[in-house]
């Protein structure tokens, strides 16, 4: 899946310290700064959050040739392809001074903008190859560029377009499938405080596919269906920075997967709530995923929608094309795929030393990077029986070389009414065979070395 994000990249800085006294010349706190931490902001944060989920991401944005612009480049994950827009002026930067878990003041600098000039040909190529497009407007000119707006209006009907507007930005193009203002923005756009009435007024004004007004811990209001999507009750921090970007990315990916607008908004409300509960943008670092480590979040989400959950298991010690093909086949059998992964101790009991060759965290990371995999759940036991009894997948997938009646987990799956499906394996791939070939190659190398000596 390829997500293209068009918008305004910012540099976010947090200066964090302690405040135990007031300034002698004014009744303001003195913050003793203990740390400085930078992160991608605005459209760049949205790109980083998407790339962190293993998604192919292109960020179309402008930045100044200044230290803030260079720092955004450095902070973006390697999985983000950056396509530059013309830019004049300094890179926008927002610096929060925080003490005791609270923001004391925010300092904004950099007045640079994207001018209304024709962007390079790479911009059009990226838009036309997208599986979904997200416009992250932060009022710095990217969403106002007339040529860009023309190209966005011409996107194929099957490419979802999500527009995250800004009060100082441009109105969404009518081609947008979903516009996602927050509650304060919606009130400024429509003059209405009540939801979903405000969402309905904006839907009529913008003539777009749908409008979802995000309302923080109260969820979201969706028009034209007039739905109120509730948010889960989670322990949250007071730092909601980045929640809108987390919502916009989640809803874009859900629509790209073919979900209905209602289901996609429900998924996005859940994702944004968990992002805030995990500490928000202030706690985010590249590679972090604000989800549980056992895959049960995906299970809950699929169950809430009445979807079909698929699970597959194994050691996946040396990931090879046979594994990838099996997981792709498994994912096509339902709405989400959870991989039940043997822990290091579990692999050692099954395979003996020196297995596993690859540690569980690295194996988990590789599996999570596959587009077919929605979650990875690690189990310590020799078999996944206990884990299967907990997550109760509708379908348990095994390779065609396994006989279901001889599987220890077969009884567990049958007891709760699940289905066991065997899928054909790609011939020629086996971790054991790969290791044996490597050992034989090592032996031959030693023999040649001895003869040469």
mmCIF file of C-alpha atoms in Angstrom, residues 26-361:
data_model
loop_
_atom_site.group_PDB
_atom_site.id
_atom_site.type_symbol
_atom_site.label_atom_id
_atom_site.label_comp_id
_atom_site.label_asym_id
_atom_site.label_seq_id
_atom_site.Cartn_x
_atom_site.Cartn_y
_atom_site.Cartn_z
ATOM 1 C CA UNK A 26 7.652 39.158 36.210
ATOM 2 C CA UNK A 27 5.185 36.648 37.728
ATOM 3 C CA UNK A 28 6.134 33.877 35.280
ATOM 4 C CA UNK A 29 7.799 30.527 36.012
ATOM 5 C CA UNK A 30 11.492 29.983 35.401
ATOM 6 C CA UNK A 31 12.004 26.684 33.571
ATOM 7 C CA UNK A 32 15.364 24.998 34.024
ATOM 8 C CA UNK A 33 15.661 23.182 30.690
ATOM 9 C CA UNK A 34 16.882 19.606 31.056
ATOM 10 C CA UNK A 35 16.316 18.221 27.559
ATOM 11 C CA UNK A 36 15.691 19.282 23.968
ATOM 12 C CA UNK A 37 13.807 16.929 21.676
ATOM 13 C CA UNK A 38 12.855 17.469 18.055
ATOM 14 C CA UNK A 39 10.358 15.548 15.936
ATOM 15 C CA UNK A 40 8.622 15.891 12.577
ATOM 16 C CA UNK A 41 5.515 18.044 12.827
ATOM 17 C CA UNK A 42 2.426 18.777 10.727
ATOM 18 C CA UNK A 43 2.334 16.762 7.519
ATOM 19 C CA UNK A 44 5.767 15.356 8.392
ATOM 20 C CA UNK A 45 4.383 13.831 11.609
ATOM 21 C CA UNK A 46 1.552 12.218 9.633
ATOM 22 C CA UNK A 47 4.140 10.746 7.243
ATOM 23 C CA UNK A 48 6.251 9.447 10.124
ATOM 24 C CA UNK A 49 3.254 7.813 11.829
ATOM 25 C CA UNK A 50 2.263 6.067 8.592
ATOM 26 C CA UNK A 51 5.820 4.905 7.866
ATOM 27 C CA UNK A 52 6.030 3.540 11.407
ATOM 28 C CA UNK A 53 3.274 1.087 10.436
ATOM 29 C CA UNK A 54 5.325 -0.308 7.561
ATOM 30 C CA UNK A 55 3.440 1.691 4.922
ATOM 31 C CA UNK A 56 5.146 3.033 1.804
ATOM 32 C CA UNK A 57 4.884 6.804 2.229
ATOM 33 C CA UNK A 58 5.601 9.764 -0.028
ATOM 34 C CA UNK A 59 5.535 13.215 1.570
ATOM 35 C CA UNK A 60 4.960 16.100 -0.852
ATOM 36 C CA UNK A 61 5.885 19.248 1.052
ATOM 37 C CA UNK A 62 8.096 22.313 1.132
ATOM 38 C CA UNK A 63 10.790 23.387 3.611
ATOM 39 C CA UNK A 64 13.314 26.161 3.813
ATOM 40 C CA UNK A 65 17.054 25.724 3.297
ATOM 41 C CA UNK A 66 17.693 26.380 6.981
ATOM 42 C CA UNK A 67 18.567 24.396 10.127
ATOM 43 C CA UNK A 68 14.898 23.610 10.858
ATOM 44 C CA UNK A 69 14.393 22.263 7.328
ATOM 45 C CA UNK A 70 17.506 20.109 7.569
ATOM 46 C CA UNK A 71 16.413 18.788 10.960
ATOM 47 C CA UNK A 72 13.055 17.656 9.515
ATOM 48 C CA UNK A 73 15.029 15.701 6.880
ATOM 49 C CA UNK A 74 17.091 14.066 9.608
ATOM 50 C CA UNK A 75 14.101 13.188 11.794
ATOM 51 C CA UNK A 76 11.931 11.613 9.085
ATOM 52 C CA UNK A 77 12.032 7.789 9.089
ATOM 53 C CA UNK A 78 13.894 6.076 6.264
ATOM 54 C CA UNK A 79 10.580 4.763 4.900
ATOM 55 C CA UNK A 80 9.395 8.257 3.898
ATOM 56 C CA UNK A 81 10.168 9.452 0.366
ATOM 57 C CA UNK A 82 10.313 13.238 0.330
ATOM 58 C CA UNK A 83 9.247 15.162 -2.793
ATOM 59 C CA UNK A 84 9.919 18.886 -2.456
ATOM 60 C CA UNK A 85 7.496 21.660 -3.348
ATOM 61 C CA UNK A 86 8.764 25.173 -4.140
ATOM 62 C CA UNK A 87 9.195 27.090 -0.880
ATOM 63 C CA UNK A 88 10.023 30.655 0.113
ATOM 64 C CA UNK A 89 11.067 31.790 3.582
ATOM 65 C CA UNK A 90 11.979 29.988 6.772
ATOM 66 C CA UNK A 91 10.784 26.520 7.785
ATOM 67 C CA UNK A 92 7.873 26.751 10.270
ATOM 68 C CA UNK A 93 8.916 25.626 13.742
ATOM 69 C CA UNK A 94 6.894 25.237 16.946
ATOM 70 C CA UNK A 95 8.762 25.097 20.238
ATOM 71 C CA UNK A 96 6.911 23.990 23.362
ATOM 72 C CA UNK A 97 8.422 24.757 26.756
ATOM 73 C CA UNK A 98 7.145 22.134 29.201
ATOM 74 C CA UNK A 99 7.491 21.607 32.941
ATOM 75 C CA UNK A 100 5.742 19.142 35.220
ATOM 76 C CA UNK A 101 4.024 17.491 32.253
ATOM 77 C CA UNK A 102 2.389 20.786 31.198
ATOM 78 C CA UNK A 103 3.123 23.273 28.434
ATOM 79 C CA UNK A 104 4.202 26.638 29.844
ATOM 80 C CA UNK A 105 4.490 28.520 26.553
ATOM 81 C CA UNK A 106 4.787 27.829 22.812
ATOM 82 C CA UNK A 107 7.129 29.784 20.562
ATOM 83 C CA UNK A 108 6.401 29.834 16.808
ATOM 84 C CA UNK A 109 8.941 30.869 14.206
ATOM 85 C CA UNK A 110 9.439 30.584 10.459
ATOM 86 C CA UNK A 111 6.987 32.305 8.127
ATOM 87 C CA UNK A 112 7.819 30.350 4.978
ATOM 88 C CA UNK A 113 5.103 29.291 2.513
ATOM 89 C CA UNK A 114 4.581 27.226 -0.626
ATOM 90 C CA UNK A 115 4.000 29.772 -3.445
ATOM 91 C CA UNK A 116 1.343 29.256 -6.107
ATOM 92 C CA UNK A 117 3.744 28.094 -8.813
ATOM 93 C CA UNK A 118 3.797 24.882 -10.854
ATOM 94 C CA UNK A 119 5.396 22.014 -8.862
ATOM 95 C CA UNK A 120 7.818 19.545 -10.443
ATOM 96 C CA UNK A 121 6.699 16.538 -12.539
ATOM 97 C CA UNK A 122 7.531 14.116 -9.701
ATOM 98 C CA UNK A 123 4.552 15.465 -7.757
ATOM 99 C CA UNK A 124 2.074 14.403 -10.450
ATOM 100 C CA UNK A 125 3.730 10.985 -10.824
ATOM 101 C CA UNK A 126 3.475 10.308 -7.089
ATOM 102 C CA UNK A 127 -0.181 11.340 -6.919
ATOM 103 C CA UNK A 128 -1.118 9.099 -9.829
ATOM 104 C CA UNK A 129 0.581 6.062 -8.246
ATOM 105 C CA UNK A 130 -1.060 6.458 -4.813
ATOM 106 C CA UNK A 131 -3.400 3.969 -3.152
ATOM 107 C CA UNK A 132 -4.656 6.794 -0.917
ATOM 108 C CA UNK A 133 -3.958 10.527 -0.619
ATOM 109 C CA UNK A 134 -4.011 12.559 2.590
ATOM 110 C CA UNK A 135 -3.926 16.361 2.517
ATOM 111 C CA UNK A 136 -2.485 17.648 5.800
ATOM 112 C CA UNK A 137 -3.127 21.387 5.544
ATOM 113 C CA UNK A 138 -1.344 23.543 8.122
ATOM 114 C CA UNK A 139 -2.026 26.852 6.389
ATOM 115 C CA UNK A 140 1.391 27.206 4.731
ATOM 116 C CA UNK A 141 0.303 27.105 1.099
ATOM 117 C CA UNK A 142 0.624 23.465 0.011
ATOM 118 C CA UNK A 143 -3.141 22.887 -0.091
ATOM 119 C CA UNK A 144 -3.695 26.293 -1.767
ATOM 120 C CA UNK A 145 -1.410 25.626 -4.739
ATOM 121 C CA UNK A 146 -3.727 25.845 -7.762
ATOM 122 C CA UNK A 147 -1.891 23.231 -9.869
ATOM 123 C CA UNK A 148 -1.861 20.784 -6.969
ATOM 124 C CA UNK A 149 -5.569 21.324 -6.408
ATOM 125 C CA UNK A 150 -6.198 20.673 -10.091
ATOM 126 C CA UNK A 151 -4.298 17.366 -9.913
ATOM 127 C CA UNK A 152 -6.093 16.368 -6.712
ATOM 128 C CA UNK A 153 -9.444 16.990 -8.381
ATOM 129 C CA UNK A 154 -8.435 14.554 -11.136
ATOM 130 C CA UNK A 155 -7.551 11.635 -8.867
ATOM 131 C CA UNK A 156 -9.212 8.357 -9.970
ATOM 132 C CA UNK A 157 -12.514 7.617 -8.167
ATOM 133 C CA UNK A 158 -11.005 4.500 -6.586
ATOM 134 C CA UNK A 159 -8.245 6.441 -4.795
ATOM 135 C CA UNK A 160 -9.486 7.625 -1.379
ATOM 136 C CA UNK A 161 -8.713 11.280 -0.633
ATOM 137 C CA UNK A 162 -8.806 12.511 2.955
ATOM 138 C CA UNK A 163 -8.542 16.237 3.694
ATOM 139 C CA UNK A 164 -7.374 17.500 7.088
ATOM 140 C CA UNK A 165 -8.201 21.235 6.873
ATOM 141 C CA UNK A 166 -6.790 24.277 8.640
ATOM 142 C CA UNK A 167 -8.527 27.600 9.441
ATOM 143 C CA UNK A 168 -5.767 29.526 7.626
ATOM 144 C CA UNK A 169 -5.695 27.067 4.731
ATOM 145 C CA UNK A 170 -7.765 26.434 1.624
ATOM 146 C CA UNK A 171 -11.218 24.896 1.425
ATOM 147 C CA UNK A 172 -11.174 21.205 0.482
ATOM 148 C CA UNK A 173 -11.636 20.326 -3.180
ATOM 149 C CA UNK A 174 -15.039 18.766 -3.866
ATOM 150 C CA UNK A 175 -13.301 15.535 -4.956
ATOM 151 C CA UNK A 176 -12.387 14.817 -1.289
ATOM 152 C CA UNK A 177 -13.959 11.602 -0.004
ATOM 153 C CA UNK A 178 -13.681 12.615 3.649
ATOM 154 C CA UNK A 179 -12.821 15.908 5.387
ATOM 155 C CA UNK A 180 -11.689 15.641 9.019
ATOM 156 C CA UNK A 181 -11.668 18.976 10.926
ATOM 157 C CA UNK A 182 -11.439 18.966 14.697
ATOM 158 C CA UNK A 183 -14.252 20.485 16.733
ATOM 159 C CA UNK A 184 -12.673 23.927 17.117
ATOM 160 C CA UNK A 185 -11.931 24.120 13.399
ATOM 161 C CA UNK A 186 -15.454 22.974 12.509
ATOM 162 C CA UNK A 187 -16.920 25.709 14.680
ATOM 163 C CA UNK A 188 -14.787 28.339 12.946
ATOM 164 C CA UNK A 189 -15.696 27.005 9.506
ATOM 165 C CA UNK A 190 -19.450 26.643 10.120
ATOM 166 C CA UNK A 191 -20.174 28.893 13.114
ATOM 167 C CA UNK A 192 -22.048 25.984 14.715
ATOM 168 C CA UNK A 193 -21.108 24.365 18.021
ATOM 169 C CA UNK A 194 -23.565 21.455 17.992
ATOM 170 C CA UNK A 195 -22.489 18.180 16.401
ATOM 171 C CA UNK A 196 -23.325 16.442 14.108
ATOM 172 C CA UNK A 197 -25.286 19.500 12.880
ATOM 173 C CA UNK A 198 -22.022 21.348 12.260
ATOM 174 C CA UNK A 199 -20.631 18.398 10.315
ATOM 175 C CA UNK A 200 -23.779 18.329 8.177
ATOM 176 C CA UNK A 201 -23.496 22.068 7.423
ATOM 177 C CA UNK A 202 -19.876 21.652 6.340
ATOM 178 C CA UNK A 203 -20.740 18.634 4.190
ATOM 179 C CA UNK A 204 -23.290 20.752 2.332
ATOM 180 C CA UNK A 205 -20.895 23.694 2.010
ATOM 181 C CA UNK A 206 -17.886 21.699 0.799
ATOM 182 C CA UNK A 207 -19.898 19.259 -1.362
ATOM 183 C CA UNK A 208 -17.447 16.488 -0.445
ATOM 184 C CA UNK A 209 -18.098 12.797 0.126
ATOM 185 C CA UNK A 210 -18.349 13.012 3.932
ATOM 186 C CA UNK A 211 -17.249 15.068 6.946
ATOM 187 C CA UNK A 212 -16.016 13.661 10.253
ATOM 188 C CA UNK A 213 -15.612 16.215 13.054
ATOM 189 C CA UNK A 214 -13.229 14.874 15.700
ATOM 190 C CA UNK A 215 -14.236 15.721 19.269
ATOM 191 C CA UNK A 216 -11.390 14.381 21.406
ATOM 192 C CA UNK A 217 -12.483 12.010 24.151
ATOM 193 C CA UNK A 218 -16.099 12.250 22.876
ATOM 194 C CA UNK A 219 -15.214 10.584 19.581
ATOM 195 C CA UNK A 220 -16.332 11.939 16.192
ATOM 196 C CA UNK A 221 -19.481 13.175 14.431
ATOM 197 C CA UNK A 222 -19.986 11.902 10.894
ATOM 198 C CA UNK A 223 -22.066 13.507 8.116
ATOM 199 C CA UNK A 224 -24.167 12.955 6.074
ATOM 200 C CA UNK A 225 -25.052 9.819 8.082
ATOM 201 C CA UNK A 226 -25.420 11.880 11.320
ATOM 202 C CA UNK A 227 -23.538 9.207 13.285
ATOM 203 C CA UNK A 228 -21.794 9.814 16.592
ATOM 204 C CA UNK A 229 -18.780 7.527 16.896
ATOM 205 C CA UNK A 230 -17.852 7.074 20.552
ATOM 206 C CA UNK A 231 -14.253 6.962 21.747
ATOM 207 C CA UNK A 232 -13.041 4.235 24.127
ATOM 208 C CA UNK A 233 -12.526 5.148 27.773
ATOM 209 C CA UNK A 234 -8.759 5.011 28.160
ATOM 210 C CA UNK A 235 -6.323 6.430 30.683
ATOM 211 C CA UNK A 236 -5.034 9.494 28.869
ATOM 212 C CA UNK A 237 -2.437 12.178 29.359
ATOM 213 C CA UNK A 238 -3.076 15.878 28.936
ATOM 214 C CA UNK A 239 -0.839 16.005 25.842
ATOM 215 C CA UNK A 240 -3.114 15.628 22.816
ATOM 216 C CA UNK A 241 -0.539 16.978 20.359
ATOM 217 C CA UNK A 242 -0.592 14.910 17.156
ATOM 218 C CA UNK A 243 -3.961 13.254 17.780
ATOM 219 C CA UNK A 244 -5.435 14.794 14.615
ATOM 220 C CA UNK A 245 -2.573 13.463 12.506
ATOM 221 C CA UNK A 246 -2.945 9.999 14.054
ATOM 222 C CA UNK A 247 -6.672 10.087 13.246
ATOM 223 C CA UNK A 248 -6.123 11.268 9.659
ATOM 224 C CA UNK A 249 -3.504 8.598 8.923
ATOM 225 C CA UNK A 250 -5.624 5.826 10.421
ATOM 226 C CA UNK A 251 -8.747 6.796 8.491
ATOM 227 C CA UNK A 252 -6.782 7.096 5.227
ATOM 228 C CA UNK A 253 -5.282 3.624 5.603
ATOM 229 C CA UNK A 254 -8.646 2.130 6.554
ATOM 230 C CA UNK A 255 -10.322 3.609 3.472
ATOM 231 C CA UNK A 256 -7.444 2.372 1.317
ATOM 232 C CA UNK A 257 -8.105 -1.131 2.672
ATOM 233 C CA UNK A 258 -11.674 -0.856 1.398
ATOM 234 C CA UNK A 259 -13.481 -0.202 4.684
ATOM 235 C CA UNK A 260 -16.691 1.794 4.727
ATOM 236 C CA UNK A 261 -16.464 5.414 5.843
ATOM 237 C CA UNK A 262 -18.257 4.605 9.099
ATOM 238 C CA UNK A 263 -15.918 1.706 9.943
ATOM 239 C CA UNK A 264 -12.862 3.720 8.919
ATOM 240 C CA UNK A 265 -13.854 6.596 11.231
ATOM 241 C CA UNK A 266 -14.446 4.134 14.087
ATOM 242 C CA UNK A 267 -10.969 2.656 13.507
ATOM 243 C CA UNK A 268 -9.439 6.118 13.425
ATOM 244 C CA UNK A 269 -11.149 7.228 16.659
ATOM 245 C CA UNK A 270 -9.701 4.154 18.360
ATOM 246 C CA UNK A 271 -6.225 4.761 16.899
ATOM 247 C CA UNK A 272 -6.183 8.437 17.925
ATOM 248 C CA UNK A 273 -7.389 7.587 21.443
ATOM 249 C CA UNK A 274 -4.603 5.055 21.867
ATOM 250 C CA UNK A 275 -2.070 7.480 20.465
ATOM 251 C CA UNK A 276 -3.034 10.045 23.092
ATOM 252 C CA UNK A 277 -3.141 7.386 25.829
ATOM 253 C CA UNK A 278 0.423 6.398 24.903
ATOM 254 C CA UNK A 279 1.619 9.963 25.503
ATOM 255 C CA UNK A 280 0.804 11.657 22.201
ATOM 256 C CA UNK A 281 3.408 13.205 19.929
ATOM 257 C CA UNK A 282 5.495 14.184 22.932
ATOM 258 C CA UNK A 283 6.185 10.517 23.697
ATOM 259 C CA UNK A 284 6.535 9.380 20.083
ATOM 260 C CA UNK A 285 9.838 8.250 18.594
ATOM 261 C CA UNK A 286 10.552 6.576 15.276
ATOM 262 C CA UNK A 287 9.651 2.925 15.490
ATOM 263 C CA UNK A 288 7.180 3.365 18.349
ATOM 264 C CA UNK A 289 3.736 1.863 17.836
ATOM 265 C CA UNK A 290 1.111 2.953 20.342
ATOM 266 C CA UNK A 291 -0.656 -0.422 20.311
ATOM 267 C CA UNK A 292 -0.554 -3.450 22.556
ATOM 268 C CA UNK A 293 2.215 -5.994 21.989
ATOM 269 C CA UNK A 294 -0.041 -9.057 21.968
ATOM 270 C CA UNK A 295 -2.193 -8.279 18.940
ATOM 271 C CA UNK A 296 -5.416 -8.182 20.960
ATOM 272 C CA UNK A 297 -6.207 -4.629 19.801
ATOM 273 C CA UNK A 298 -6.754 -5.924 16.276
ATOM 274 C CA UNK A 299 -8.916 -8.748 17.620
ATOM 275 C CA UNK A 300 -11.122 -6.279 19.486
ATOM 276 C CA UNK A 301 -11.456 -4.044 16.455
ATOM 277 C CA UNK A 302 -12.442 -6.885 14.115
ATOM 278 C CA UNK A 303 -14.934 -8.288 16.622
ATOM 279 C CA UNK A 304 -16.588 -4.880 17.077
ATOM 280 C CA UNK A 305 -17.184 -4.682 13.323
ATOM 281 C CA UNK A 306 -18.358 -8.290 12.998
ATOM 282 C CA UNK A 307 -15.348 -9.064 10.787
ATOM 283 C CA UNK A 308 -13.548 -12.331 10.103
ATOM 284 C CA UNK A 309 -10.297 -12.849 12.035
ATOM 285 C CA UNK A 310 -7.544 -15.044 10.612
ATOM 286 C CA UNK A 311 -4.516 -16.355 12.501
ATOM 287 C CA UNK A 312 -1.394 -18.172 11.365
ATOM 288 C CA UNK A 313 1.557 -19.337 13.404
ATOM 289 C CA UNK A 314 5.146 -20.428 13.297
ATOM 290 C CA UNK A 315 8.747 -19.698 14.227
ATOM 291 C CA UNK A 316 9.601 -17.624 11.121
ATOM 292 C CA UNK A 317 13.250 -17.915 12.060
ATOM 293 C CA UNK A 318 14.576 -17.048 8.604
ATOM 294 C CA UNK A 319 11.825 -15.207 6.761
ATOM 295 C CA UNK A 320 11.684 -16.393 3.132
ATOM 296 C CA UNK A 321 9.304 -16.104 0.117
ATOM 297 C CA UNK A 322 7.445 -19.240 1.187
ATOM 298 C CA UNK A 323 6.499 -17.548 4.464
ATOM 299 C CA UNK A 324 5.438 -14.363 2.675
ATOM 300 C CA UNK A 325 3.227 -16.304 0.238
ATOM 301 C CA UNK A 326 1.565 -18.255 3.067
ATOM 302 C CA UNK A 327 0.784 -15.049 4.977
ATOM 303 C CA UNK A 328 -0.548 -13.340 1.851
ATOM 304 C CA UNK A 329 -2.887 -16.294 1.260
ATOM 305 C CA UNK A 330 -3.964 -16.247 4.904
ATOM 306 C CA UNK A 331 -4.766 -12.519 4.860
ATOM 307 C CA UNK A 332 -7.071 -12.984 1.870
ATOM 308 C CA UNK A 333 -9.255 -15.320 3.957
ATOM 309 C CA UNK A 334 -10.541 -12.576 6.280
ATOM 310 C CA UNK A 335 -10.491 -8.974 7.474
ATOM 311 C CA UNK A 336 -7.340 -9.089 9.636
ATOM 312 C CA UNK A 337 -4.398 -11.444 10.169
ATOM 313 C CA UNK A 338 -2.708 -12.089 13.514
ATOM 314 C CA UNK A 339 0.560 -14.033 13.423
ATOM 315 C CA UNK A 340 1.125 -16.233 16.478
ATOM 316 C CA UNK A 341 4.915 -16.198 16.872
ATOM 317 C CA UNK A 342 6.972 -18.653 18.948
ATOM 318 C CA UNK A 343 9.184 -16.960 21.518
ATOM 319 C CA UNK A 344 12.923 -17.693 21.551
ATOM 320 C CA UNK A 345 12.496 -20.271 24.319
ATOM 321 C CA UNK A 346 9.618 -21.885 22.449
ATOM 322 C CA UNK A 347 11.687 -22.165 19.249
ATOM 323 C CA UNK A 348 14.593 -23.664 21.187
ATOM 324 C CA UNK A 349 12.350 -26.339 22.669
ATOM 325 C CA UNK A 350 11.015 -27.226 19.224
ATOM 326 C CA UNK A 351 14.153 -26.947 17.101
ATOM 327 C CA UNK A 352 17.022 -27.338 19.543
ATOM 328 C CA UNK A 353 20.190 -25.258 19.745
ATOM 329 C CA UNK A 354 21.372 -23.027 18.118
ATOM 330 C CA UNK A 355 17.859 -22.037 17.001
ATOM 331 C CA UNK A 356 16.498 -19.459 16.781
ATOM 332 C CA UNK A 357 19.100 -17.718 14.678
ATOM 333 C CA UNK A 358 17.057 -14.506 14.755
ATOM 334 C CA UNK A 359 15.745 -13.151 18.076
ATOM 335 C CA UNK A 360 12.043 -12.732 18.712
ATOM 336 C CA UNK A 361 12.035 -8.912 18.556
#
